[in-house]
Structures are given as C-alpha cells and as structure tokens.
Amino acid sequence: MNDSFWSDYFDELRSSPNSWFSWSARLKRAADILWISICPSLSKIPQKDLIIKDFYNIELMPIYLMLTGLSFELLIKAMDIQRNKSKVKKELLNTHGVTSIVSEFIPLSIEERELLNRLELHVVWGGRYPIPKKKENFIPVEVRKKGGVFPGFSVKDKNAIEKLYTKLYNLVGKQ
C-alpha cells in the first residue's frame, strides 16, 4: 500500500462522525460489560459481606469510569464533526477536555456537567494512573449538593450516566 492511501484513509476516518460515534458505542459497551462484574460486589458493601473477589471487582471502578468517560469524549467529538462538517478540530483531537464544549450542542444541568467533569478526570488520570501529574489535582473537591468528593462515584451516577449518554447519543443519531 502506498502512503497516500493511508493518509487519505486517516483523513476520512478523522472527518467521519460515524467513526467517532461507533467507537464511542464500543467503549460504552466495554464499560457496561465491566459494570456487570462490579455491580454485584457494590451491592454487598452495606451488608459488609464482601469476599476477596468483591474487592478485586470494586477496584475496577476507575477503569469503568475511564471507559465511560472516553465514550462520552468520542460522542462529543462526533457531535463537533457533525456540526462543523469537517474533521475534528486539532485542539479538540489532542485533548481529553471536551466537557467545556458540550454546552454548544445541548444545555446541561449542573449535575450533568459535574458528572462529565468527574468522568473526564478518570480519562485524564483517575482510571489510568494511581496519581495525577499535579499534586493539587489529587486533593478532593466537594461536589455541590451530593456531599461526595470529586472525582467520587455513587451508584446513583450509573442512572445519570445512562440517561445522559442516551440523550447525547440520540442527538448525534438525529443529525
């Protein structure tokens, strides 16, 4: 194969909202499969009936959140490509920080924005490394109205994730 074929193919994939959209769906599906392993162990926490396997499953939570965050990131990038009818902007391609632009497509509640911010932290470091690059990013920040800490996760967030993903997914599918 010649270099121009691969260059053209790269440009085609980069400018196709469908390639970003379908990759988002794959990441979401992988996260959901991981959730199936995690969920039964989470339900045992209140009863303090955990066994070693449960701890191993619960330790996968940051990975679940990273995959979920990546699925949102690619969905938002697909929305940007659809809207601009061109390849994803270079600055958007080279960053995980896409939460700030989603409001250009659809209004978000404070809770939805906070959820995306927490997922974004798991993409940047929380699901990949034991610590962030900067010490100040490791210090928990109180989450408004939830009493939790940032980038914490509540089982209630799973429903919010599903609702927001469906909302954005359907928006991409309609355009």
mmCIF file of C-alpha atoms in Angstrom:
data_model
loop_
_atom_site.group_PDB
_atom_site.id
_atom_site.type_symbol
_atom_site.label_atom_id
_atom_site.label_comp_id
_atom_site.label_asym_id
_atom_site.label_seq_id
_atom_site.Cartn_x
_atom_site.Cartn_y
_atom_site.Cartn_z
ATOM 1 C CA MET A 1 0.000 0.000 0.000
ATOM 2 C CA ASN A 2 1.178 3.477 -0.684
ATOM 3 C CA ASP A 3 1.414 6.313 1.794
ATOM 4 C CA SER A 4 -1.297 8.364 0.108
ATOM 5 C CA PHE A 5 -3.840 5.576 0.678
ATOM 6 C CA TRP A 6 -3.162 5.585 4.431
ATOM 7 C CA SER A 7 -3.093 9.353 4.574
ATOM 8 C CA ASP A 8 -6.447 9.593 2.772
ATOM 9 C CA TYR A 9 -7.930 6.839 4.935
ATOM 10 C CA PHE A 10 -6.744 8.609 8.092
ATOM 11 C CA ASP A 11 -8.328 11.878 6.945
ATOM 12 C CA GLU A 12 -11.550 10.068 6.059
ATOM 13 C CA LEU A 13 -11.836 8.459 9.491
ATOM 14 C CA ARG A 14 -10.923 11.679 11.255
ATOM 15 C CA SER A 15 -13.640 13.623 9.427
ATOM 16 C CA SER A 16 -16.359 10.976 9.696
ATOM 17 C CA PRO A 17 -18.715 11.470 12.645
ATOM 18 C CA ASN A 18 -19.715 7.824 12.242
ATOM 19 C CA SER A 19 -16.206 6.579 13.021
ATOM 20 C CA TRP A 20 -16.164 8.569 16.281
ATOM 21 C CA PHE A 21 -19.799 7.685 17.016
ATOM 22 C CA SER A 22 -19.289 3.928 16.570
ATOM 23 C CA TRP A 23 -16.051 3.926 18.582
ATOM 24 C CA SER A 24 -17.920 5.715 21.368
ATOM 25 C CA ALA A 25 -20.549 2.958 21.335
ATOM 26 C CA ARG A 26 -17.824 0.283 21.543
ATOM 27 C CA LEU A 27 -16.215 1.941 24.544
ATOM 28 C CA LYS A 28 -19.606 2.290 26.225
ATOM 29 C CA ARG A 29 -20.361 -1.379 25.589
ATOM 30 C CA ALA A 30 -16.991 -2.375 27.107
ATOM 31 C CA ALA A 31 -17.704 -0.196 30.154
ATOM 32 C CA ASP A 32 -21.139 -1.791 30.545
ATOM 33 C CA ILE A 33 -19.607 -5.273 30.452
ATOM 34 C CA LEU A 34 -17.196 -4.215 33.192
ATOM 35 C CA TRP A 35 -20.114 -2.798 35.201
ATOM 36 C CA ILE A 36 -21.729 -6.249 35.200
ATOM 37 C CA SER A 37 -18.703 -7.514 37.165
ATOM 38 C CA ILE A 38 -18.610 -4.552 39.536
ATOM 39 C CA CYS A 39 -22.294 -4.118 40.398
ATOM 40 C CA PRO A 40 -22.908 -7.301 42.455
ATOM 41 C CA SER A 41 -19.879 -6.503 44.610
ATOM 42 C CA LEU A 42 -21.088 -2.944 45.230
ATOM 43 C CA SER A 43 -24.421 -4.249 46.472
ATOM 44 C CA LYS A 44 -22.609 -6.214 49.208
ATOM 45 C CA ILE A 45 -20.955 -3.154 50.753
ATOM 46 C CA PRO A 46 -23.886 -2.160 53.035
ATOM 47 C CA GLN A 47 -24.106 -5.714 54.415
ATOM 48 C CA LYS A 48 -20.322 -5.870 54.909
ATOM 49 C CA ASP A 49 -20.494 -9.271 53.223
ATOM 50 C CA LEU A 50 -17.537 -8.789 50.910
ATOM 51 C CA ILE A 51 -15.128 -11.508 49.886
ATOM 52 C CA ILE A 52 -11.724 -11.041 48.235
ATOM 53 C CA LYS A 53 -13.224 -11.298 44.726
ATOM 54 C CA ASP A 54 -15.547 -8.392 45.538
ATOM 55 C CA PHE A 55 -12.607 -6.138 46.361
ATOM 56 C CA TYR A 56 -10.981 -7.050 43.046
ATOM 57 C CA ASN A 57 -14.210 -6.191 41.233
ATOM 58 C CA ILE A 58 -14.672 -2.888 43.067
ATOM 59 C CA GLU A 59 -11.088 -1.947 42.210
ATOM 60 C CA LEU A 60 -12.203 -1.962 38.559
ATOM 61 C CA MET A 61 -14.474 1.049 39.150
ATOM 62 C CA PRO A 62 -11.881 3.628 37.988
ATOM 63 C CA ILE A 63 -11.413 1.633 34.763
ATOM 64 C CA TYR A 64 -15.184 1.547 34.234
ATOM 65 C CA LEU A 65 -15.311 5.325 34.743
ATOM 66 C CA MET A 66 -12.385 5.865 32.352
ATOM 67 C CA LEU A 67 -14.042 3.817 29.592
ATOM 68 C CA THR A 68 -17.340 5.595 30.192
ATOM 69 C CA GLY A 69 -15.597 8.967 30.095
ATOM 70 C CA LEU A 70 -13.839 8.052 26.851
ATOM 71 C CA SER A 71 -17.164 7.012 25.337
ATOM 72 C CA PHE A 72 -18.592 10.458 26.167
ATOM 73 C CA GLU A 73 -15.462 12.138 24.810
ATOM 74 C CA LEU A 74 -15.778 10.423 21.437
ATOM 75 C CA LEU A 75 -19.507 11.096 21.318
ATOM 76 C CA ILE A 76 -18.879 14.805 21.888
ATOM 77 C CA LYS A 77 -16.158 14.800 19.225
ATOM 78 C CA ALA A 78 -18.624 13.150 16.807
ATOM 79 C CA MET A 79 -21.086 15.950 17.587
ATOM 80 C CA ASP A 80 -18.419 18.547 16.850
ATOM 81 C CA ILE A 81 -17.551 16.931 13.499
ATOM 82 C CA GLN A 82 -21.234 16.732 12.534
ATOM 83 C CA ARG A 83 -21.800 20.348 13.407
ATOM 84 C CA ASN A 84 -18.710 21.652 11.654
ATOM 85 C CA LYS A 85 -19.000 19.252 8.689
ATOM 86 C CA SER A 86 -15.269 18.699 8.767
ATOM 87 C CA LYS A 87 -12.565 16.862 10.617
ATOM 88 C CA VAL A 88 -12.387 17.297 14.331
ATOM 89 C CA LYS A 89 -10.581 20.483 15.311
ATOM 90 C CA LYS A 90 -6.912 19.863 16.029
ATOM 91 C CA GLU A 91 -7.177 21.322 19.534
ATOM 92 C CA LEU A 92 -10.111 19.012 20.252
ATOM 93 C CA LEU A 93 -8.338 15.995 18.776
ATOM 94 C CA ASN A 94 -5.349 16.478 21.056
ATOM 95 C CA THR A 95 -7.217 16.795 24.349
ATOM 96 C CA HIS A 96 -9.491 14.918 26.686
ATOM 97 C CA GLY A 97 -11.024 18.210 27.847
ATOM 98 C CA VAL A 98 -14.271 18.140 25.887
ATOM 99 C CA THR A 99 -16.757 18.767 28.687
ATOM 100 C CA SER A 100 -16.471 22.502 28.170
ATOM 101 C CA ILE A 101 -17.746 22.355 24.568
ATOM 102 C CA VAL A 102 -20.753 20.063 25.023
ATOM 103 C CA SER A 103 -22.952 23.022 26.005
ATOM 104 C CA GLU A 104 -22.503 24.285 22.430
ATOM 105 C CA PHE A 105 -24.688 21.361 21.347
ATOM 106 C CA ILE A 106 -27.158 20.932 24.176
ATOM 107 C CA PRO A 107 -27.891 22.609 27.509
ATOM 108 C CA LEU A 108 -26.725 20.593 30.509
ATOM 109 C CA SER A 109 -27.840 20.691 34.105
ATOM 110 C CA ILE A 110 -25.269 21.393 36.814
ATOM 111 C CA GLU A 111 -25.409 17.711 37.792
ATOM 112 C CA GLU A 112 -24.782 16.557 34.208
ATOM 113 C CA ARG A 113 -21.829 18.922 33.869
ATOM 114 C CA GLU A 114 -20.365 17.725 37.189
ATOM 115 C CA LEU A 115 -20.793 14.122 36.076
ATOM 116 C CA LEU A 116 -18.934 14.791 32.820
ATOM 117 C CA ASN A 117 -16.187 16.610 34.732
ATOM 118 C CA ARG A 118 -15.724 13.628 37.063
ATOM 119 C CA LEU A 119 -15.639 11.211 34.134
ATOM 120 C CA GLU A 120 -13.119 13.452 32.387
ATOM 121 C CA LEU A 121 -10.829 13.238 35.431
ATOM 122 C CA HIS A 122 -10.924 9.449 35.161
ATOM 123 C CA VAL A 123 -9.954 9.680 31.487
ATOM 124 C CA VAL A 124 -7.068 12.039 32.220
ATOM 125 C CA TRP A 125 -5.649 10.179 35.214
ATOM 126 C CA GLY A 126 -8.123 8.509 37.615
ATOM 127 C CA GLY A 127 -8.585 5.383 35.504
ATOM 128 C CA ARG A 128 -5.034 5.253 34.190
ATOM 129 C CA TYR A 129 -2.627 6.133 36.984
ATOM 130 C CA PRO A 130 -2.533 5.938 40.791
ATOM 131 C CA ILE A 131 -1.882 9.699 40.997
ATOM 132 C CA PRO A 132 -2.316 12.765 38.757
ATOM 133 C CA LYS A 133 0.635 14.704 37.346
ATOM 134 C CA LYS A 134 -0.038 17.627 39.678
ATOM 135 C CA LYS A 135 -0.473 17.286 43.436
ATOM 136 C CA GLU A 136 -3.311 19.846 43.521
ATOM 137 C CA ASN A 137 -5.403 17.608 41.232
ATOM 138 C CA PHE A 138 -5.261 14.886 43.884
ATOM 139 C CA ILE A 139 -6.942 16.973 46.581
ATOM 140 C CA PRO A 140 -10.694 16.168 46.719
ATOM 141 C CA VAL A 141 -13.150 18.938 45.933
ATOM 142 C CA GLU A 142 -16.631 18.869 47.409
ATOM 143 C CA VAL A 143 -19.318 18.167 44.852
ATOM 144 C CA ARG A 144 -22.277 20.531 45.059
ATOM 145 C CA LYS A 145 -25.477 19.049 46.536
ATOM 146 C CA LYS A 146 -24.125 15.498 46.678
ATOM 147 C CA GLY A 147 -21.942 15.563 49.754
ATOM 148 C CA GLY A 148 -19.408 13.426 47.915
ATOM 149 C CA VAL A 149 -15.938 14.248 46.772
ATOM 150 C CA PHE A 150 -14.573 14.846 43.334
ATOM 151 C CA PRO A 151 -13.931 12.549 41.440
ATOM 152 C CA GLY A 152 -16.129 10.264 43.536
ATOM 153 C CA PHE A 153 -18.788 7.944 42.223
ATOM 154 C CA SER A 154 -22.176 6.948 43.528
ATOM 155 C CA VAL A 155 -24.247 4.011 42.320
ATOM 156 C CA LYS A 156 -26.899 6.655 41.529
ATOM 157 C CA ASP A 157 -24.458 8.058 38.980
ATOM 158 C CA LYS A 158 -24.944 4.935 36.857
ATOM 159 C CA ASN A 159 -28.518 6.001 36.058
ATOM 160 C CA ALA A 160 -27.354 9.551 35.331
ATOM 161 C CA ILE A 161 -24.656 8.167 33.007
ATOM 162 C CA GLU A 162 -27.192 6.088 31.090
ATOM 163 C CA LYS A 163 -29.635 8.982 30.806
ATOM 164 C CA LEU A 164 -27.023 11.497 29.616
ATOM 165 C CA TYR A 165 -25.354 9.058 27.219
ATOM 166 C CA THR A 166 -28.716 8.229 25.643
ATOM 167 C CA LYS A 167 -29.554 11.945 25.377
ATOM 168 C CA LEU A 168 -26.276 12.731 23.565
ATOM 169 C CA TYR A 169 -26.284 9.502 21.528
ATOM 170 C CA ASN A 170 -29.765 10.258 20.203
ATOM 171 C CA LEU A 171 -28.732 13.810 19.391
ATOM 172 C CA VAL A 172 -25.832 12.543 17.253
ATOM 173 C CA GLY A 173 -28.083 9.986 15.580
ATOM 174 C CA LYS A 174 -30.654 12.632 14.562
ATOM 175 C CA GLN A 175 -28.224 14.949 12.814
#
